[in-house]
Amino acid sequence: MENQDIFEVIIIGGSYSGLSAAMALGRSLRKVLIIDGGKPCNRQTPHSHNFITHDGTPPAVIAALGKEQVLQYKTVTFITDVAVSGEKTGTGFLITTQSGKQFTAQKLIFATGIKDIMPNIKGFAECWGISVIHCPYCHGYEVRNKITAILANGERAYHLATLVSNLTKNLSIITSGKADFSAEQTAKLAKNNIPVIEEGVIEVIHTNGQLRNLVLSSGNALPLDALYAVLPFVQHSDIPAKLGCELTEMGHIKTDGFQKTTVEGLFACGDNAAMMRSVANAVSSGNIAGAVANMELCHQSF
């Protein structure tokens, strides 16, 4: 293999957490390769919030500025490609990409995010990240005091209701079937005037991603401005699991406080390893992953 294909660290995923990890490594003079497919999960979201100094900035603008700043460090290389397989070697890892290229590194950092599984509801995907949202901290202020619903059931729906009720008093829960709340939770929802609708949703009526109505399974229309939805997900990349990384019960990559996975030399950061999905958390965890990967390399060579 030619020398230009050998790196100290390969980062798979070049969005917020990946770029943050690369900056920490670039500033430590590490030879780094970022491999990114160019499809971040928040590409439909018009504005990013709750990230200090960038509140209200489009996500793509933050990522573009981050990439520009990271690539000022001459030991960092960025390619647009998709990592399709990985294997352990005697000195680290070998990554093969969709274009057939191969790269080796002593350390791997996965900043690949997760892939939301969209329900079979007409119009839902077109509104995802715009008016059908996942996080009150990322989006809640912008839809404060609006007609809002939560599409979920059980503990997840109840947890969201406690947070969202602080932002709007016009709130309902759509459980898409028999409600699964304890007697205490049911009483609390009633006390806070949060009705529970046990119907399913068959269509989201919207204009350019902005919600107007939900069509329920009964055929009735529910006027709505915003919908919080709890969606199932899968890992965006299956390489960590195939390399032996343990997953949590929820499906995130299991990491410790230093973003280390259960595989030596392999790190994970951002949405693929955390319940808190935000740009701020991605940047923070990426910074930790990059710093700790560098520390391990320093210890190995000292």
XYZ file of N, CA, C and O in Angstrom, residues 231-299:
276
model
N -38.961 8.329 16.904
C -38.794 7.366 15.818
C -37.781 6.285 16.181
O -36.798 6.564 16.873
N -37.984 5.080 15.690
C -36.925 4.069 15.796
C -35.775 4.454 14.874
O -35.942 5.269 13.954
N -34.617 3.885 15.109
C -33.461 4.211 14.284
C -32.544 3.004 14.161
O -32.647 2.043 14.927
N -31.638 3.086 13.188
C -30.556 2.115 13.055
C -29.254 2.904 12.940
O -29.258 4.090 12.596
N -28.144 2.250 13.223
C -26.854 2.883 13.024
C -26.649 3.183 11.542
O -26.965 2.375 10.682
N -26.122 4.356 11.247
C -25.889 4.733 9.859
C -24.821 3.860 9.211
O -24.816 3.646 8.002
N -23.901 3.363 10.032
C -22.863 2.452 9.541
C -22.884 1.178 10.367
O -22.995 1.238 11.596
N -22.781 0.027 9.694
C -22.747 -1.245 10.422
C -21.315 -1.713 10.686
O -21.099 -2.773 11.273
N -20.332 -0.908 10.288
C -18.937 -1.313 10.458
C -18.553 -1.461 11.934
O -17.901 -2.454 12.305
N -18.927 -0.518 12.825
C -18.544 -0.692 14.236
C -19.029 -2.019 14.820
O -18.271 -2.720 15.507
N -20.282 -2.378 14.563
C -20.813 -3.641 15.089
C -20.065 -4.834 14.508
O -19.763 -5.806 15.216
N -19.755 -4.757 13.212
C -19.034 -5.862 12.581
C -17.608 -5.989 13.105
O -17.028 -7.076 13.083
N -17.057 -4.874 13.580
C -15.717 -4.908 14.172
C -15.750 -5.342 15.637
O -14.703 -5.474 16.257
N -16.973 -5.530 16.169
C -17.105 -6.029 17.533
C -17.559 -5.030 18.561
O -17.603 -5.338 19.763
N -17.912 -3.812 18.145
C -18.373 -2.806 19.109
C -19.708 -3.231 19.712
O -20.648 -3.604 18.992
N -19.798 -3.117 21.010
C -21.033 -3.440 21.713
C -22.007 -2.279 21.565
O -21.604 -1.111 21.570
N -23.288 -2.594 21.441
C -24.334 -1.576 21.363
C -25.123 -1.546 22.668
O -25.186 -2.531 23.391
N -25.726 -0.401 22.947
C -26.588 -0.294 24.115
C -27.938 -0.932 23.808
O -28.232 -1.293 22.666
N -28.766 -1.026 24.824
C -30.106 -1.598 24.653
C -30.916 -0.797 23.645
O -31.737 -1.346 22.900
N -30.686 0.514 23.582
C -31.422 1.378 22.655
C -30.853 1.336 21.242
O -31.494 1.786 20.296
N -29.619 0.820 21.093
C -29.032 0.718 19.766
C -27.908 1.687 19.484
O -27.402 1.748 18.352
N -27.483 2.474 20.493
C -26.327 3.344 20.318
C -25.040 2.541 20.520
O -25.045 1.495 21.175
N -23.942 3.047 19.975
C -22.644 2.424 20.221
C -22.247 2.708 21.667
O -22.261 3.857 22.103
N -21.907 1.665 22.391
C -21.561 1.834 23.809
C -20.177 2.464 23.924
O -19.202 1.971 23.357
N -20.092 3.569 24.670
C -18.818 4.251 24.886
C -18.667 4.589 26.363
O -19.653 4.663 27.105
N -17.410 4.832 26.765
C -17.175 5.310 28.124
C -17.089 6.838 28.105
O -17.407 7.478 27.095
N -16.647 7.438 29.205
C -16.590 8.888 29.287
C -15.565 9.521 28.374
O -15.552 10.752 28.202
N -14.684 8.708 27.776
C -13.674 9.204 26.846
C -14.000 8.859 25.399
O -13.138 8.931 24.529
N -15.244 8.455 25.144
C -15.732 8.086 23.803
C -15.079 6.824 23.256
O -15.141 6.566 22.061
N -14.469 6.019 24.139
C -13.906 4.746 23.719
C -15.016 3.708 23.608
O -15.876 3.616 24.484
N -14.988 2.908 22.560
C -15.933 1.800 22.419
C -15.355 0.576 23.128
O -14.300 0.653 23.769
N -16.030 -0.543 22.977
C -15.540 -1.786 23.580
C -14.446 -2.447 22.747
O -13.944 -3.494 23.117
N -14.085 -1.835 21.619
C -12.985 -2.325 20.777
C -11.790 -1.390 20.948
O -11.911 -0.168 20.753
N -10.662 -1.937 21.316
C -9.457 -1.137 21.547
C -9.074 -0.355 20.298
O -9.019 -0.894 19.191
N -8.854 0.948 20.463
C -8.428 1.793 19.362
C -9.553 2.361 18.526
O -9.298 3.102 17.570
N -10.779 2.036 18.886
C -11.939 2.490 18.110
C -12.818 3.377 18.992
O -13.218 2.980 20.090
N -13.129 4.571 18.493
C -13.920 5.553 19.220
C -15.230 5.829 18.464
O -15.318 5.628 17.256
N -16.222 6.316 19.191
C -17.474 6.741 18.566
C -17.928 8.031 19.235
O -17.768 8.217 20.450
N -18.504 8.938 18.439
C -18.955 10.224 18.984
C -20.126 10.745 18.164
O -20.360 10.319 17.037
N -20.863 11.676 18.751
C -22.032 12.233 18.083
C -23.272 11.387 18.295
O -23.380 10.629 19.264
N -24.206 11.482 17.352
C -25.519 10.849 17.502
C -25.446 9.332 17.573
O -26.353 8.699 18.115
N -24.410 8.720 17.011
C -24.359 7.251 17.023
C -24.078 6.691 18.408
O -24.243 5.490 18.642
N -23.663 7.565 19.342
C -23.268 7.087 20.666
C -23.960 7.831 21.806
O -23.546 7.693 22.962
N -25.011 8.603 21.510
C -25.628 9.412 22.562
C -27.116 9.606 22.324
O -27.557 9.753 21.184
N -27.885 9.628 23.411
C -29.320 9.907 23.308
C -29.581 11.379 23.010
O -30.565 11.724 22.374
N -28.701 12.259 23.501
C -28.877 13.694 23.298
C -28.406 14.073 21.902
O -27.214 14.201 21.632
N -29.366 14.258 21.003
C -29.054 14.570 19.616
C -29.028 16.085 19.430
O -30.072 16.721 19.357
N -27.840 16.648 19.376
C -27.711 18.083 19.160
C -26.346 18.376 18.577
O -25.400 17.597 18.748
N -26.235 19.501 17.888
C -24.946 19.914 17.339
C -23.950 20.142 18.470
O -22.794 19.751 18.384
N -24.418 20.773 19.553
C -23.523 21.062 20.674
C -22.939 19.782 21.270
O -21.737 19.708 21.547
N -23.768 18.764 21.462
C -23.282 17.511 22.025
C -22.343 16.795 21.050
O -21.345 16.196 21.458
N -22.660 16.872 19.761
C -21.800 16.240 18.759
C -20.410 16.861 18.770
O -19.392 16.164 18.746
N -20.357 18.198 18.813
C -19.075 18.891 18.837
C -18.291 18.528 20.096
O -17.087 18.264 20.050
N -18.977 18.496 21.233
C -18.317 18.175 22.500
C -17.731 16.767 22.496
O -16.553 16.565 22.819
N -18.546 15.782 22.108
C -18.071 14.393 22.136
C -16.989 14.153 21.095
O -16.063 13.354 21.302
N -17.060 14.846 19.956
C -16.015 14.726 18.953
C -14.692 15.277 19.448
O -13.626 14.693 19.209
N -14.752 16.391 20.141
C -13.543 16.976 20.710
C -12.865 16.026 21.684
O -11.640 15.863 21.681
N -13.676 15.351 22.501
C -13.134 14.379 23.463
C -12.510 13.202 22.732
O -11.389 12.765 23.045
N -13.218 12.671 21.733
C -12.701 11.518 20.985
C -11.362 11.836 20.331
O -10.415 11.033 20.379
N -11.265 13.007 19.711
C -10.019 13.390 19.064
C -8.876 13.543 20.050
O -7.754 13.084 19.803
N -9.164 14.180 21.182
C -8.127 14.402 22.189
C -7.634 13.089 22.786
O -6.425 12.897 22.988
N -8.556 12.169 23.069
C -8.164 10.909 23.695
C -7.437 10.011 22.695
O -6.470 9.322 23.050
N -7.859 10.027 21.436
C -7.135 9.262 20.412
C -5.703 9.767 20.296
O -4.752 8.977 20.205
N -5.535 11.091 20.310
C -4.187 11.653 20.264
C -3.378 11.245 21.493
O -2.197 10.896 21.384
N -3.991 11.285 22.663
C -3.295 10.913 23.887
C -2.792 9.475 23.820
O -1.654 9.183 24.199
N -3.635 8.566 23.302
C -3.215 7.173 23.183
C -2.029 7.034 22.229
O -1.094 6.275 22.493
N -2.044 7.778 21.124
C -0.926 7.735 20.180
C 0.348 8.280 20.826
O 1.440 7.743 20.622
N 0.189 9.336 21.622
C 1.357 9.894 22.319
C 1.952 8.886 23.292
O 3.179 8.692 23.356
N 1.081 8.224 24.047
C 1.562 7.235 25.018
C 2.267 6.065 24.327
O 3.259 5.530 24.841
